[in-house]
Coordinates of C-alpha atoms in Angstrom, one line a residue:
M1136 CA -36.1 29.3 -18.1
R1137 CA -34.1 26.3 -16.6
T1138 CA -30.6 27.3 -15.5
L1139 CA -27.7 25.2 -14.5
R1140 CA -25.7 27.2 -12.0
F1141 CA -22.1 25.9 -11.8
V1142 CA -20.6 26.8 -8.4
L1143 CA -16.8 26.2 -8.0
G1144 CA -15.2 25.0 -4.8
D1145 CA -13.9 28.4 -3.8
Q1146 CA -17.4 30.1 -4.3
L1147 CA -19.2 28.8 -1.2
T1148 CA -21.6 31.6 -0.5
C1149 CA -25.3 32.0 -1.3
R1150 CA -24.4 35.6 -2.2
I1151 CA -22.1 34.6 -5.1
A1152 CA -23.2 36.2 -8.3
S1153 CA -24.2 33.0 -10.0
L1154 CA -26.8 32.3 -7.4
T1155 CA -28.3 35.8 -6.8
D1156 CA -31.3 35.2 -9.0
L1157 CA -31.7 31.5 -8.5
D1158 CA -35.2 30.1 -9.1
P1159 CA -35.7 27.0 -6.8
E1160 CA -38.6 25.8 -8.9
H1161 CA -36.5 25.3 -12.1
D1162 CA -32.8 25.7 -11.5
V1163 CA -30.1 23.2 -10.6
V1164 CA -26.8 24.0 -8.8
L1165 CA -23.9 21.9 -10.0
M1166 CA -20.9 21.2 -7.7
V1167 CA -18.1 18.8 -8.6
E1168 CA -15.1 17.3 -6.9
V1169 CA -12.6 16.6 -9.7
R1170 CA -9.2 15.1 -9.7
A1171 CA -7.7 17.7 -12.1
E1172 CA -8.3 20.5 -9.6
A1173 CA -6.6 18.5 -6.8
T1174 CA -3.6 17.6 -8.8
Y1175 CA -2.7 20.3 -11.3
V1176 CA -0.3 20.9 -8.5
R1177 CA -0.2 18.3 -5.7
H1178 CA -2.0 20.4 -3.1
H1179 CA -1.5 19.9 0.6
K1180 CA -3.8 17.2 1.8
Q1181 CA -5.5 19.6 4.3
K1182 CA -6.4 22.0 1.5
I1183 CA -8.1 19.3 -0.5
A1184 CA -9.9 18.0 2.6
F1185 CA -10.9 21.5 3.6
L1186 CA -12.4 22.3 0.2
F1187 CA -14.2 19.0 -0.3
S1188 CA -15.7 19.1 3.2
A1189 CA -16.7 22.7 2.9
M1190 CA -18.3 22.0 -0.5
R1191 CA -20.3 19.0 0.9
H1192 CA -21.5 21.1 3.8
F1193 CA -22.5 23.9 1.5
A1194 CA -24.3 21.6 -0.8
A1195 CA -26.3 20.1 2.1
E1196 CA -27.2 23.7 3.3
L1197 CA -28.6 24.5 -0.2
E1198 CA -30.6 21.3 -0.3
A1199 CA -32.0 22.0 3.1
E1200 CA -33.4 25.2 1.6
G1201 CA -35.1 23.3 -1.1
I1202 CA -32.6 24.0 -3.8
A1203 CA -31.8 21.2 -6.2
V1204 CA -28.1 20.3 -6.1
D1205 CA -26.3 18.0 -8.5
Y1206 CA -23.2 17.1 -6.5
V1207 CA -20.6 14.9 -8.1
R1208 CA -18.2 13.3 -5.6
L1209 CA -14.6 12.5 -6.5
D1210 CA -15.3 8.7 -6.4
A1211 CA -18.6 8.9 -8.2
P1212 CA -19.0 6.4 -11.1
G1213 CA -18.3 8.1 -14.4
N1214 CA -16.6 11.2 -12.9
T1215 CA -14.4 12.5 -15.7
G1216 CA -12.0 14.3 -13.4
T1217 CA -12.3 17.7 -15.0
F1218 CA -14.5 20.8 -14.7
T1219 CA -15.2 20.6 -18.5
G1220 CA -16.1 17.0 -18.5
E1221 CA -18.5 17.3 -15.6
L1222 CA -20.1 20.4 -16.9
M1223 CA -20.8 18.7 -20.3
R1224 CA -22.2 15.6 -18.5
A1225 CA -24.5 17.8 -16.4
I1226 CA -25.7 19.7 -19.4
A1227 CA -26.7 16.4 -21.0
R1228 CA -28.4 15.2 -17.8
H1229 CA -30.4 18.4 -17.1
E1230 CA -30.9 19.9 -20.6
P1231 CA -30.8 23.5 -19.3
D1232 CA -31.6 26.6 -21.4
R1233 CA -28.3 28.2 -20.1
V1234 CA -25.4 27.8 -17.8
V1235 CA -24.5 30.5 -15.3
V1236 CA -21.1 30.7 -13.6
T1237 CA -19.1 33.2 -11.6
E1238 CA -15.6 34.2 -12.9
P1239 CA -12.9 32.0 -11.4
G1240 CA -9.9 33.0 -9.4
E1241 CA -7.3 31.5 -11.7
W1242 CA -6.3 32.3 -15.3
R1243 CA -6.2 28.6 -16.4
V1244 CA -9.9 28.2 -15.3
W1245 CA -10.8 31.4 -17.1
A1246 CA -9.3 29.9 -20.3
M1247 CA -11.5 26.8 -19.7
M1248 CA -14.6 29.0 -19.4
Q1249 CA -13.9 30.6 -22.7
D1250 CA -14.0 27.1 -24.3
W1251 CA -17.2 26.3 -22.5
R1252 CA -18.8 29.3 -24.2
A1253 CA -17.5 28.0 -27.6
D1254 CA -18.2 24.3 -27.0
A1255 CA -21.4 24.0 -24.9
A1256 CA -24.7 23.3 -26.6
V1257 CA -26.3 26.1 -24.5
S1258 CA -25.2 29.7 -23.7
V1259 CA -22.7 30.1 -20.9
E1260 CA -22.9 33.4 -18.9
I1261 CA -19.8 34.3 -16.9
R1262 CA -20.6 36.9 -14.1
D1263 CA -18.2 39.1 -12.2
D1264 CA -17.2 37.9 -8.8
N1265 CA -19.2 40.1 -6.5
R1266 CA -17.3 39.1 -3.3
F1267 CA -14.4 41.4 -4.0
L1268 CA -14.6 45.1 -3.1
C1269 CA -12.7 46.2 -6.2
P1270 CA -14.0 44.7 -9.5
R1271 CA -11.3 43.6 -12.0
A1272 CA -12.3 46.3 -14.4
D1273 CA -11.9 49.1 -11.8
F1274 CA -8.5 47.9 -10.9
A1275 CA -7.4 47.7 -14.5
A1276 CA -8.6 51.3 -15.0
W1277 CA -6.6 52.4 -11.9
A1278 CA -3.5 50.5 -13.1
G1279 CA -3.6 51.8 -16.6
D1280 CA -0.2 51.6 -18.2
R1281 CA 1.8 52.4 -15.1
R1282 CA 5.0 50.5 -14.8
S1283 CA 4.9 50.3 -11.0
L1284 CA 1.7 49.7 -9.0
R1285 CA 2.1 50.6 -5.3
M1286 CA -0.3 49.0 -2.9
E1287 CA -0.3 52.0 -0.5
T1288 CA -1.7 54.3 -3.2
F1289 CA -4.4 51.7 -4.1
Y1290 CA -5.2 51.1 -0.4
R1291 CA -5.8 54.8 0.3
G1292 CA -8.2 54.8 -2.7
M1293 CA -10.0 51.8 -1.3
R1294 CA -10.3 53.4 2.1
R1295 CA -12.0 56.4 0.5
R1296 CA -14.2 54.2 -1.7
T1297 CA -15.5 52.1 1.2
G1298 CA -15.4 54.6 4.0
L1299 CA -13.6 52.1 6.2
L1300 CA -11.6 53.8 9.0
M1301 CA -12.5 57.2 7.6
D1302 CA -13.7 60.3 9.4
G1303 CA -15.2 62.3 6.6
A1304 CA -12.4 62.9 4.0
E1305 CA -9.6 62.1 6.5
P1306 CA -8.3 58.8 7.7
T1307 CA -9.3 57.9 11.2
G1308 CA -6.5 58.8 13.6
G1309 CA -4.9 61.3 11.2
Q1310 CA -2.8 58.8 9.3
W1311 CA -3.3 56.1 6.7
N1312 CA -0.9 53.4 7.8
F1313 CA 0.3 52.3 11.3
D1314 CA 2.8 49.8 10.0
L1315 CA 5.6 51.2 12.2
E1316 CA 3.6 50.1 15.2
N1317 CA 3.1 46.6 13.8
R1318 CA 6.7 45.3 14.1
K1319 CA 7.2 44.3 17.7
P1320 CA 8.8 40.9 18.7
L1321 CA 7.1 38.9 21.3
P1322 CA 8.4 39.7 24.8
K1323 CA 10.3 37.0 26.6
G1324 CA 7.8 34.9 28.5
H1325 CA 4.8 36.3 26.7
V1326 CA 2.0 33.7 26.4
P1327 CA -0.1 34.0 23.3
P1328 CA -3.8 33.1 23.4
E1329 CA -5.2 29.6 22.7
R1330 CA -6.9 29.5 19.3
I1331 CA -10.0 27.5 18.7
G1332 CA -10.1 24.7 16.2
F1333 CA -12.9 22.6 14.9
P1334 CA -12.6 18.8 15.3
P1335 CA -13.6 17.0 12.1
D1336 CA -17.2 15.9 12.0
A1337 CA -18.5 12.8 10.2
V1338 CA -18.4 14.6 6.8
T1339 CA -14.9 15.8 7.3
R1340 CA -13.7 12.5 8.6
E1341 CA -15.0 10.8 5.5
V1342 CA -13.3 13.4 3.2
I1343 CA -10.0 13.0 5.1
A1344 CA -10.1 9.2 4.6
L1345 CA -10.8 9.8 0.9
V1346 CA -7.9 12.3 0.6
E1347 CA -5.5 10.0 2.4
A1348 CA -6.4 7.1 0.2
T1349 CA -6.5 9.0 -3.1
F1350 CA -3.7 11.6 -2.6
A1351 CA -1.3 9.6 -0.4
D1352 CA 1.8 11.1 -2.2
H1353 CA 0.8 14.7 -1.6
F1354 CA 2.6 17.0 0.8
G1355 CA 1.3 17.5 4.3
D1356 CA -0.4 15.8 7.2
T1357 CA -4.1 15.7 8.1
D1358 CA -3.8 14.7 11.8
A1359 CA -4.0 18.3 13.0
F1360 CA -6.9 19.2 10.7
A1361 CA -9.0 21.9 12.6
W1362 CA -10.2 24.3 9.9
P1363 CA -13.8 25.6 9.9
V1364 CA -15.7 24.0 7.1
T1365 CA -19.1 25.8 7.4
R1366 CA -20.0 29.4 7.5
T1367 CA -21.2 29.0 11.1
E1368 CA -17.8 27.6 12.1
A1369 CA -16.0 30.3 10.1
L1370 CA -18.0 33.0 11.9
D1371 CA -17.2 31.4 15.3
A1372 CA -13.5 31.4 14.4
F1373 CA -13.6 35.0 13.3
K1374 CA -15.5 36.1 16.5
H1375 CA -12.9 34.4 18.6
F1376 CA -10.2 36.3 16.7
L1377 CA -12.0 39.6 17.3
A1378 CA -12.0 38.9 21.0
V1379 CA -8.6 37.4 21.7
G1380 CA -6.5 38.1 18.6
L1381 CA -7.3 41.5 17.1
P1382 CA -6.5 43.6 20.3
R1383 CA -2.9 42.5 20.0
F1384 CA -2.7 41.6 16.3
G1385 CA -1.1 44.9 15.3
D1386 CA 1.6 44.7 17.9
Y1387 CA 2.8 41.2 17.1
Q1388 CA 1.7 40.5 13.5
D1389 CA 5.3 40.3 12.4
A1390 CA 6.5 38.2 15.4
M1391 CA 7.5 34.5 15.2
R1392 CA 8.0 31.9 17.8
A1393 CA 9.0 28.2 17.7
G1394 CA 6.1 26.0 18.6
A1395 CA 3.6 28.8 18.3
P1396 CA 2.5 29.0 14.6
F1397 CA -0.7 31.0 15.1
L1398 CA 0.0 33.7 17.7
Y1399 CA -2.5 36.6 17.2
H1400 CA -3.3 35.9 13.5
A1401 CA -6.9 35.7 12.3
L1402 CA -6.5 32.3 10.5
I1403 CA -9.4 33.2 8.2
A1404 CA -7.7 33.2 4.8
P1405 CA -9.0 29.7 3.8
A1406 CA -12.6 30.8 4.8
L1407 CA -12.2 34.1 2.9
N1408 CA -10.8 32.6 -0.2
S1409 CA -13.4 29.8 -0.4
G1410 CA -16.4 32.1 0.3
L1411 CA -17.4 31.1 3.8
L1412 CA -16.6 34.7 4.9
T1413 CA -16.6 37.9 2.8
P1414 CA -14.0 40.6 2.9
E1415 CA -16.4 43.4 3.6
E1416 CA -18.1 41.8 6.6
V1417 CA -14.7 41.0 8.3
C1418 CA -13.4 44.6 7.7
R1419 CA -16.7 46.1 8.9
A1420 CA -16.6 43.9 12.0
A1421 CA -13.0 44.9 12.8
E1422 CA -13.8 48.6 12.3
R1423 CA -16.7 48.2 14.8
A1424 CA -14.3 46.7 17.3
Y1425 CA -12.3 49.9 17.2
R1426 CA -15.3 52.2 17.2
E1427 CA -16.7 50.3 20.3
G1428 CA -13.3 50.4 22.1
R1429 CA -12.6 46.7 21.9
A1430 CA -9.4 47.0 19.9
P1431 CA -6.8 49.8 19.3
L1432 CA -6.6 51.6 16.0
H1433 CA -3.2 50.4 15.0
C1434 CA -4.3 46.8 15.4
V1435 CA -7.5 47.3 13.4
E1436 CA -5.8 49.3 10.7
G1437 CA -3.1 46.6 10.3
F1438 CA -5.8 43.9 9.9
I1439 CA -7.9 45.9 7.5
R1440 CA -4.8 46.7 5.4
Q1441 CA -4.2 43.0 5.0
I1442 CA -7.8 42.5 3.5
L1443 CA -8.8 45.8 1.9
G1444 CA -5.2 46.6 0.9
W1445 CA -3.1 43.6 0.1
R1446 CA -5.8 41.0 -0.7
E1447 CA -7.7 43.3 -3.1
Y1448 CA -4.5 44.6 -4.6
V1449 CA -2.9 41.3 -5.4
R1450 CA -6.1 40.0 -7.0
G1451 CA -6.3 43.1 -9.2
L1452 CA -2.7 43.0 -10.1
Y1453 CA -3.0 39.3 -11.1
W1454 CA -5.8 39.9 -13.5
A1455 CA -4.4 43.1 -14.9
R1456 CA -1.0 41.6 -15.7
M1457 CA -1.6 37.9 -16.5
P1458 CA -0.7 35.8 -18.3
D1459 CA 2.6 37.5 -19.1
Y1460 CA 3.3 38.5 -15.5
A1461 CA 4.3 35.0 -14.5
A1462 CA 7.0 34.8 -17.1
S1463 CA 9.2 37.6 -15.8
N1464 CA 12.4 36.9 -14.0
A1465 CA 14.1 40.2 -13.3
L1466 CA 16.9 38.9 -11.1
E1467 CA 17.6 35.9 -13.5
A1468 CA 17.2 33.4 -10.7
T1469 CA 17.6 29.8 -12.0
R1470 CA 18.7 27.6 -9.0
D1471 CA 16.5 24.6 -8.3
L1472 CA 14.3 24.6 -5.2
P1473 CA 16.2 22.7 -2.4
W1474 CA 14.7 19.4 -1.3
F1475 CA 14.4 20.6 2.3
Y1476 CA 11.4 22.8 1.3
W1477 CA 9.6 19.5 0.9
S1478 CA 11.2 17.4 3.7
G1479 CA 11.9 20.1 6.3
E1480 CA 15.3 18.5 6.7
T1481 CA 17.7 21.4 7.2
D1482 CA 19.9 22.6 10.1
L1483 CA 18.7 26.2 9.6
N1484 CA 16.2 26.2 12.5
C1485 CA 14.1 29.1 11.1
L1486 CA 13.4 27.2 7.9
A1487 CA 12.9 23.9 9.7
Q1488 CA 10.3 25.5 12.0
C1489 CA 8.4 27.2 9.3
I1490 CA 8.3 24.3 6.9
G1491 CA 7.4 21.9 9.8
D1492 CA 4.5 24.1 10.8
T1493 CA 3.4 24.3 7.2
R1494 CA 3.4 20.5 6.8
T1495 CA 1.4 20.1 10.0
H1496 CA -1.1 22.9 9.6
A1497 CA -1.1 23.9 5.9
Y1498 CA -0.4 27.4 7.3
A1499 CA 2.3 29.9 8.0
H1500 CA 1.8 33.6 8.6
H1501 CA 2.8 36.3 6.3
I1502 CA 6.2 37.1 7.8
Q1503 CA 7.2 33.4 7.9
R1504 CA 6.3 33.3 4.2
L1505 CA 8.0 36.5 3.3
M1506 CA 11.1 36.8 5.6
V1507 CA 12.0 33.1 6.2
T1508 CA 11.1 30.7 3.4
G1509 CA 10.7 33.6 0.9
N1510 CA 13.8 35.5 1.9
F1511 CA 16.0 32.4 1.6
A1512 CA 14.6 31.7 -1.9
L1513 CA 15.4 35.3 -2.9
L1514 CA 18.9 35.2 -1.5
A1515 CA 19.6 31.8 -2.9
G1516 CA 18.4 32.7 -6.4
I1517 CA 15.8 30.0 -6.7
A1518 CA 13.9 29.9 -10.0
P1519 CA 10.6 31.9 -9.5
A1520 CA 8.3 29.2 -11.1
Q1521 CA 9.6 26.6 -8.7
V1522 CA 9.2 28.8 -5.6
E1523 CA 5.7 29.8 -6.7
E1524 CA 4.7 26.2 -7.3
W1525 CA 5.8 25.4 -3.7
Y1526 CA 3.7 28.2 -2.2
L1527 CA 0.7 27.1 -4.3
V1528 CA 1.1 23.5 -3.1
V1529 CA 1.6 23.9 0.7
Y1530 CA -1.0 26.4 2.0
A1531 CA -4.7 25.9 2.6
D1532 CA -5.4 29.4 1.5
A1533 CA -3.3 29.3 -1.7
Y1534 CA -4.9 30.1 -5.1
E1535 CA -2.8 31.4 -7.9
W1536 CA -4.5 34.8 -7.9
V1537 CA -3.2 35.5 -4.4
E1538 CA -0.1 33.4 -4.4
L1539 CA 1.5 34.4 -7.6
P1540 CA 1.7 38.2 -7.2
N1541 CA 2.7 37.9 -3.5
V1542 CA 5.6 35.5 -4.3
H1543 CA 6.5 36.7 -7.8
G1544 CA 6.5 40.4 -6.9
M1545 CA 6.8 40.8 -3.2
V1546 CA 8.9 37.8 -2.2
L1547 CA 11.2 37.3 -5.2
W1548 CA 11.1 40.7 -6.9
A1549 CA 10.9 38.7 -10.1
D1550 CA 8.7 41.5 -11.7
G1551 CA 11.5 44.0 -11.4
G1552 CA 9.6 46.4 -9.2
V1553 CA 6.0 46.4 -10.5
M1554 CA 4.8 45.5 -7.0
G1555 CA 7.6 46.4 -4.6
S1556 CA 10.1 49.3 -4.6
K1557 CA 12.9 47.0 -3.5
P1558 CA 13.6 43.3 -2.9
Y1559 CA 12.7 42.2 0.7
A1560 CA 16.2 40.8 1.3
A1561 CA 17.4 40.5 4.9
S1562 CA 20.2 39.0 6.9
G1563 CA 19.8 36.7 9.9
A1564 CA 19.6 39.8 12.2
Y1565 CA 16.0 40.4 11.1
I1566 CA 14.9 36.8 11.9
N1567 CA 16.7 37.0 15.2
R1568 CA 15.0 40.2 16.1
M1569 CA 11.5 39.0 15.3
S1570 CA 11.7 35.4 16.6
D1571 CA 13.4 33.0 18.9
Y1572 CA 14.5 30.6 16.1
C1573 CA 18.2 31.6 16.3
R1574 CA 18.6 30.7 19.9
S1575 CA 18.4 26.9 19.2
C1576 CA 20.1 27.0 15.8
V1577 CA 23.5 25.4 15.1
H1578 CA 24.4 28.5 13.1
D1579 CA 25.6 31.6 14.9
V1580 CA 23.5 34.6 13.8
A1581 CA 26.1 37.0 15.2
K1582 CA 28.8 35.7 12.8
K1583 CA 28.8 37.2 9.4
T1584 CA 31.3 34.8 7.7
G1585 CA 33.5 31.9 8.7
P1586 CA 32.8 28.5 10.3
G1587 CA 29.4 28.4 12.0
A1588 CA 28.2 31.7 10.5
C1589 CA 24.5 32.1 9.8
P1590 CA 24.1 31.5 6.0
F1591 CA 21.5 34.3 5.9
N1592 CA 24.3 36.7 6.7
Y1593 CA 26.7 35.9 3.9
L1594 CA 23.9 35.1 1.5
Y1595 CA 22.5 38.6 2.1
W1596 CA 25.7 40.4 1.2
N1597 CA 26.4 38.0 -1.7
F1598 CA 22.9 38.9 -3.0
L1599 CA 23.8 42.6 -2.9
I1600 CA 27.1 42.0 -4.6
T1601 CA 25.6 39.8 -7.3
H1602 CA 22.9 42.3 -8.2
A1603 CA 24.8 45.6 -7.7
D1604 CA 24.4 46.6 -11.3
R1605 CA 20.7 46.4 -11.0
L1606 CA 20.1 47.4 -7.4
S1607 CA 22.8 49.8 -6.2
G1608 CA 21.0 52.8 -7.5
N1609 CA 17.8 52.0 -5.6
P1610 CA 17.4 54.7 -2.9
R1611 CA 15.8 52.3 -0.5
L1612 CA 19.1 50.2 -0.6
A1613 CA 21.4 53.1 -0.3
M1614 CA 22.6 52.3 3.2
P1615 CA 23.6 48.7 2.7
Y1616 CA 25.3 49.6 -0.6
R1617 CA 27.3 52.3 1.2
T1618 CA 28.4 49.7 3.7
L1619 CA 29.3 47.4 0.9
E1620 CA 31.5 50.1 -0.8
R1621 CA 33.5 50.5 2.4
M1622 CA 34.0 46.7 2.7
E1623 CA 37.5 45.5 1.9
R1624 CA 38.0 43.6 -1.3
S1625 CA 39.3 40.5 0.7
R1626 CA 36.1 40.6 2.8
R1627 CA 33.9 40.7 -0.2
A1628 CA 35.8 37.8 -1.8
E1629 CA 35.4 35.8 1.5
I1630 CA 31.6 36.4 1.4
R1631 CA 31.4 35.4 -2.3
A1632 CA 33.4 32.2 -1.7
Q1633 CA 31.4 31.1 1.3
A1634 CA 28.1 31.8 -0.4
E1635 CA 29.1 29.9 -3.5
D1636 CA 30.2 26.9 -1.5
F1637 CA 26.9 26.9 0.5
L1638 CA 24.7 27.3 -2.6
N1639 CA 26.6 24.6 -4.5
G1640 CA 25.9 22.4 -1.5
L1641 CA 22.1 22.8 -1.8
S1642 CA 22.1 20.4 -4.7
R1643 CA 24.0 17.7 -2.8
P1644 CA 21.6 14.8 -1.7
V1645 CA 21.1 14.5 2.0
A1646 CA 19.7 11.3 3.5
P1647 CA 16.4 12.2 5.3
R1648 CA 16.1 11.1 9.0
Q1649 CA 13.6 8.3 9.8
G1650 CA 10.0 9.5 9.7
T1651 CA 10.5 12.5 7.5
F1652 CA 8.6 13.4 4.4
E1653 CA 10.0 11.4 1.4
L1654 CA 7.7 11.9 -1.6
Q1655 CA 9.2 12.8 -4.9
A1656 CA 9.3 16.4 -5.9
P1657 CA 6.3 17.5 -7.9
P1658 CA 6.8 17.6 -11.7
R1659 CA 7.2 21.0 -13.2
R1660 CA 4.0 22.5 -14.8
S1661 CA 3.3 25.3 -17.2
R1662 CA 2.1 28.5 -15.4
T1663 CA 0.4 29.9 -18.5
P1664 CA -1.7 27.2 -20.2
T1665 CA -2.9 27.9 -23.7
R1666 CA -6.5 28.5 -24.5
G1667 CA -8.2 25.1 -24.6
S1668 CA -6.3 23.6 -21.6
R1669 CA -8.2 21.1 -19.6
A1670 CA -5.8 21.2 -16.7

């Protein structure tokens, strides 16, 4: 039987389900670079370059093993620009008996695959993605019809299921979660380790030139491109993290510092999400580091929780609740995304730092995403779909299955508490405690209102006032609401007036300084395409 095995750009592992029974004598692997996947949102240039380069390297590795690969480059004559078009052309070229694919990471591609089954001249087999530790069906069974789905409950079940950091039936160290030990700011004068990067080789340089020429109006720079684009490089990067990052990761995973975007973070999410690394192998390696005395328990548990807990959890939630999940807007947020999210032009130093790092590296760590760019969007009442699109555009590791639940549920509380028990709203005090951003900001983080006050401060209290009907009964917000009850009416009015003036000012055009990013904001897109969408 001749099989055409269609491998998507985020499935770059020989162990992917669609390749497990490959017959080199008869089968052909199809891989395609298509414009639709690079432009359904205008992805960061580094993300496109990373994926195209990693795809080309992976294809070359398959060919070196004697496997026939039909690789369609972006600029190949006749490239239709879509998954569907290229699959149908490949079926005509190779006349296979069947097509085998692995389920995609995004709902819109899943809808395409259903059409392939209906429209292709041969059978199309869609296999479960075997890279994840919790199959979609298992998560759906766990979720059932619960209104709220708490990650901590799921995480404990996954620990038991995999045996990771377990001593028999009990969690290693006697507790499941060491999060309280994972919240330290960087000490003054502390020097974080240098992180290794990978200078672009000839393949990557060719891809970067293609991206710069073809997607010149996309967000981001490629000058600092240093992502691993092969499995060997990804393993080298991860081994470096195990040696220099993991032993302090737990202590400083929530810390932020101007000019130091990486700190002790693993930087492996692009490799994980594209298949160059697998979640089980990185979790097992981290556990070995603890068992062998190379990293403390609270650091290892904090890392494993990110992968075995959050990553598996958000993927399961996405597939269990889509496509309706994306449409909820519990806090009725409708404000447009401010232009400075694209330009970086803002006098709020924390936002300028995080957005600037994102443009340069296609990366920001989870607290920068949650408590700076995300927190501002929450407090300002930015429309969820616009915020979610921004997160999907700007990060090298962003795919809708991981981005949408994290932003919709965790960052914006747009799901009304399905994911999180409370909104992660915070004043400037949190950012000041966990970073050095406030020291060089024109706004005074110590001032709550009045001239020069940090906008995060009055926006925080304005957020609580605005949503008191919905949130005041939340037990996790009892303390700030008690403070609000004691606040004089004139003080509340002052907060409301200053917040309203600031938020109204977000829509006022500001001339960008010379040399700043000046592309037009991406057009709005539908987040729930109908069946038959060709994206």
